[in-house]
């Protein structure tokens, strides 16, 4: 299989992940933004829509890890608060978050590996 | 009331300080001290909630039974509560934190402003960690503006590429596919590198300014690399897709 095909497949997965990003943002995070308590718990928004990632990560990671991240003394505010999010989300939201995170980060990681391979092996 | 005005000024100074400082120093004993102050933050949040409720009432969307007058009373009660807590914390802090003979930023506004404008080391600004812990609100606001600004600049340059292709009677649909797919790929890769890096910084406890700069450089490099390779390859994908569609 050529490099181009491999990259194309990774990109296709990434595209599906971006579509899920929009769906997750519209379905779950939009709902959470309307709840005052949850709005405070979405983590820092570096750019519009960044809190969608925060929420997805908090719901997709094991709960203890997400809680530990949130309690971190200096960088806790970067992350969403899983305790509050679990209160206001349904099982569907969490499944959506997990599928989105797995697709997004696996394709992102593959993209990084492929870029490194491209520049190291100087392939075409 | 003069006392109230002074408190408000101190609050403004604290906010200004919060803008200047990026990271809190890693000091366990300090945090125990700041943890006692979280009730001030809670009072601030409660005050904000009453204000939001007041706005809802004024707009006719408030909870049943709430009038403009009752909401106003709630607002002023929450404000008094917050002021009281803040004053108490202020006197306690000023008693403990007497580091310099020039006074502390909490009691001397000029001192605070001087520190905010000309601090050469992060250590001097440690008092703002309370506000940092209070969700880095200001910082995130500026971060949001600059983040969106960068995206707009990037998108604008991509659109101008497509427009140039159109003007020179090139295959602008192909160019549009190339630009948008490389944008998606670079954002995907950059965000992945960023997330992985934040976790790494956090659990390896290297969340220093140098660590942050390194992380930003690495993420930018990753997203530029992804942008480059997808730009190289996606033109071929576009041709493949069109060929496949034409063969149907």
mmCIF file of C-alpha atoms in Angstrom, chain B residues 59-206:
data_model
loop_
_atom_site.group_PDB
_atom_site.id
_atom_site.type_symbol
_atom_site.label_atom_id
_atom_site.label_comp_id
_atom_site.label_asym_id
_atom_site.label_seq_id
_atom_site.Cartn_x
_atom_site.Cartn_y
_atom_site.Cartn_z
ATOM 1 C CA UNK B 59 -36.075 40.100 30.478
ATOM 2 C CA UNK B 60 -39.205 38.339 31.680
ATOM 3 C CA UNK B 61 -37.618 34.899 31.775
ATOM 4 C CA UNK B 62 -37.073 34.543 35.511
ATOM 5 C CA UNK B 63 -38.400 31.849 37.812
ATOM 6 C CA UNK B 64 -42.025 32.133 38.871
ATOM 7 C CA UNK B 65 -42.626 34.397 41.858
ATOM 8 C CA UNK B 66 -39.431 36.386 41.417
ATOM 9 C CA UNK B 67 -39.969 40.100 40.960
ATOM 10 C CA UNK B 68 -37.529 42.768 39.973
ATOM 11 C CA UNK B 69 -37.441 44.022 43.576
ATOM 12 C CA UNK B 70 -36.822 40.606 45.148
ATOM 13 C CA UNK B 71 -34.106 39.825 42.631
ATOM 14 C CA UNK B 72 -32.525 43.205 43.367
ATOM 15 C CA UNK B 73 -32.523 42.439 47.099
ATOM 16 C CA UNK B 74 -30.844 39.100 46.395
ATOM 17 C CA UNK B 75 -28.187 40.870 44.337
ATOM 18 C CA UNK B 76 -27.350 43.386 47.031
ATOM 19 C CA UNK B 77 -27.324 40.686 49.732
ATOM 20 C CA UNK B 78 -24.900 38.588 47.675
ATOM 21 C CA UNK B 79 -22.773 41.652 47.064
ATOM 22 C CA UNK B 80 -22.570 42.469 50.773
ATOM 23 C CA UNK B 81 -21.714 38.854 51.518
ATOM 24 C CA UNK B 82 -18.928 38.863 48.972
ATOM 25 C CA UNK B 83 -17.530 42.158 50.241
ATOM 26 C CA UNK B 84 -17.532 40.889 53.813
ATOM 27 C CA UNK B 85 -15.671 37.712 52.901
ATOM 28 C CA UNK B 86 -13.245 39.594 50.741
ATOM 29 C CA UNK B 87 -12.469 42.120 53.465
ATOM 30 C CA UNK B 88 -11.843 39.345 55.933
ATOM 31 C CA UNK B 89 -9.527 37.515 53.566
ATOM 32 C CA UNK B 90 -7.793 40.757 52.713
ATOM 33 C CA UNK B 91 -6.950 41.541 56.316
ATOM 34 C CA UNK B 92 -5.841 37.971 56.954
ATOM 35 C CA UNK B 93 -3.661 37.919 53.835
ATOM 36 C CA UNK B 94 -2.149 41.317 54.514
ATOM 37 C CA UNK B 95 -1.196 40.111 57.974
ATOM 38 C CA UNK B 96 0.516 36.990 56.698
ATOM 39 C CA UNK B 97 2.097 38.223 53.499
ATOM 40 C CA UNK B 98 4.329 41.057 54.577
ATOM 41 C CA UNK B 99 7.314 40.283 52.418
ATOM 42 C CA UNK B 100 8.587 43.697 51.441
ATOM 43 C CA UNK B 101 9.038 46.962 53.288
ATOM 44 C CA UNK B 102 7.353 48.646 50.333
ATOM 45 C CA UNK B 103 4.138 46.956 51.417
ATOM 46 C CA UNK B 104 2.095 44.287 49.747
ATOM 47 C CA UNK B 105 0.143 44.621 46.536
ATOM 48 C CA UNK B 106 -3.033 43.975 48.489
ATOM 49 C CA UNK B 107 -2.634 47.099 50.593
ATOM 50 C CA UNK B 108 -0.764 49.348 48.200
ATOM 51 C CA UNK B 109 -2.287 49.890 44.839
ATOM 52 C CA UNK B 110 0.749 51.630 43.338
ATOM 53 C CA UNK B 111 2.946 48.769 44.451
ATOM 54 C CA UNK B 112 0.620 46.289 42.818
ATOM 55 C CA UNK B 113 0.551 48.230 39.582
ATOM 56 C CA UNK B 114 4.343 48.506 39.560
ATOM 57 C CA UNK B 115 4.681 44.777 40.020
ATOM 58 C CA UNK B 116 2.128 44.100 37.330
ATOM 59 C CA UNK B 117 3.921 46.326 34.850
ATOM 60 C CA UNK B 118 7.578 45.604 35.522
ATOM 61 C CA UNK B 119 7.912 42.263 37.233
ATOM 62 C CA UNK B 120 11.025 40.433 36.117
ATOM 63 C CA UNK B 121 10.304 37.163 37.843
ATOM 64 C CA UNK B 122 7.200 35.076 38.278
ATOM 65 C CA UNK B 123 7.902 34.647 41.966
ATOM 66 C CA UNK B 124 6.881 38.199 42.719
ATOM 67 C CA UNK B 125 3.371 37.631 41.446
ATOM 68 C CA UNK B 126 2.488 34.558 43.402
ATOM 69 C CA UNK B 127 -0.451 36.164 45.173
ATOM 70 C CA UNK B 128 -2.553 36.015 42.028
ATOM 71 C CA UNK B 129 -2.670 32.236 42.137
ATOM 72 C CA UNK B 130 -6.042 32.540 43.843
ATOM 73 C CA UNK B 131 -7.426 34.166 40.799
ATOM 74 C CA UNK B 132 -5.522 31.750 38.613
ATOM 75 C CA UNK B 133 -7.184 28.967 40.447
ATOM 76 C CA UNK B 134 -10.424 30.871 39.971
ATOM 77 C CA UNK B 135 -10.483 29.503 36.429
ATOM 78 C CA UNK B 136 -7.971 31.803 34.699
ATOM 79 C CA UNK B 137 -10.976 33.669 33.424
ATOM 80 C CA UNK B 138 -9.147 36.636 31.992
ATOM 81 C CA UNK B 139 -6.377 34.583 30.476
ATOM 82 C CA UNK B 140 -8.833 32.354 28.719
ATOM 83 C CA UNK B 141 -10.607 35.391 27.318
ATOM 84 C CA UNK B 142 -7.427 36.680 25.700
ATOM 85 C CA UNK B 143 -6.497 33.168 24.666
ATOM 86 C CA UNK B 144 -9.831 32.870 22.931
ATOM 87 C CA UNK B 145 -9.398 36.132 21.062
ATOM 88 C CA UNK B 146 -5.874 35.285 19.885
ATOM 89 C CA UNK B 147 -6.808 31.677 19.089
ATOM 90 C CA UNK B 148 -9.727 32.760 16.928
ATOM 91 C CA UNK B 149 -7.577 35.470 15.364
ATOM 92 C CA UNK B 150 -4.934 32.952 14.305
ATOM 93 C CA UNK B 151 -7.587 30.697 12.792
ATOM 94 C CA UNK B 152 -9.048 33.635 10.867
ATOM 95 C CA UNK B 153 -5.599 34.560 9.491
ATOM 96 C CA UNK B 154 -5.004 30.956 8.454
ATOM 97 C CA UNK B 155 -8.402 30.581 6.807
ATOM 98 C CA UNK B 156 -8.020 33.918 5.030
ATOM 99 C CA UNK B 157 -4.707 32.875 3.487
ATOM 100 C CA UNK B 158 -6.232 29.591 2.349
ATOM 101 C CA UNK B 159 -9.217 31.351 0.782
ATOM 102 C CA UNK B 160 -6.910 33.718 -1.063
ATOM 103 C CA UNK B 161 -5.056 30.711 -2.513
ATOM 104 C CA UNK B 162 -8.344 29.362 -3.842
ATOM 105 C CA UNK B 163 -9.269 32.765 -5.218
ATOM 106 C CA UNK B 164 -5.918 33.097 -6.982
ATOM 107 C CA UNK B 165 -6.458 29.720 -8.583
ATOM 108 C CA UNK B 166 -9.912 30.861 -9.732
ATOM 109 C CA UNK B 167 -8.598 34.129 -11.131
ATOM 110 C CA UNK B 168 -5.904 32.375 -13.135
ATOM 111 C CA UNK B 169 -8.530 29.991 -14.561
ATOM 112 C CA UNK B 170 -7.005 27.062 -12.707
ATOM 113 C CA UNK B 171 -8.833 24.126 -11.203
ATOM 114 C CA UNK B 172 -10.166 26.029 -8.213
ATOM 115 C CA UNK B 173 -12.420 23.226 -6.963
ATOM 116 C CA UNK B 174 -9.347 21.039 -6.647
ATOM 117 C CA UNK B 175 -7.506 23.826 -4.828
ATOM 118 C CA UNK B 176 -10.492 24.230 -2.489
ATOM 119 C CA UNK B 177 -10.394 20.500 -1.705
ATOM 120 C CA UNK B 178 -6.650 20.654 -1.072
ATOM 121 C CA UNK B 179 -6.856 23.704 1.195
ATOM 122 C CA UNK B 180 -9.809 22.517 3.241
ATOM 123 C CA UNK B 181 -8.493 19.008 3.721
ATOM 124 C CA UNK B 182 -5.066 20.248 4.758
ATOM 125 C CA UNK B 183 -6.724 22.651 7.191
ATOM 126 C CA UNK B 184 -8.720 19.795 8.729
ATOM 127 C CA UNK B 185 -5.603 17.621 8.937
ATOM 128 C CA UNK B 186 -3.425 20.312 10.479
ATOM 129 C CA UNK B 187 -6.045 21.202 13.097
ATOM 130 C CA UNK B 188 -6.490 17.520 13.905
ATOM 131 C CA UNK B 189 -2.778 16.922 14.325
ATOM 132 C CA UNK B 190 -2.128 20.124 16.236
ATOM 133 C CA UNK B 191 -4.904 19.425 18.706
ATOM 134 C CA UNK B 192 -3.744 15.849 19.215
ATOM 135 C CA UNK B 193 -0.179 16.974 19.898
ATOM 136 C CA UNK B 194 -1.468 19.695 22.223
ATOM 137 C CA UNK B 195 -3.648 17.317 24.243
ATOM 138 C CA UNK B 196 -0.948 14.708 24.540
ATOM 139 C CA UNK B 197 1.520 17.399 25.543
ATOM 140 C CA UNK B 198 -0.744 18.893 28.196
ATOM 141 C CA UNK B 199 -1.169 15.457 29.770
ATOM 142 C CA UNK B 200 2.569 14.890 29.622
ATOM 143 C CA UNK B 201 3.353 18.255 31.199
ATOM 144 C CA UNK B 202 0.821 17.584 33.899
ATOM 145 C CA UNK B 203 1.858 14.111 34.953
ATOM 146 C CA UNK B 204 5.584 14.665 34.544
ATOM 147 C CA UNK B 205 5.207 17.957 36.482
ATOM 148 C CA UNK B 206 7.159 20.035 34.007
#
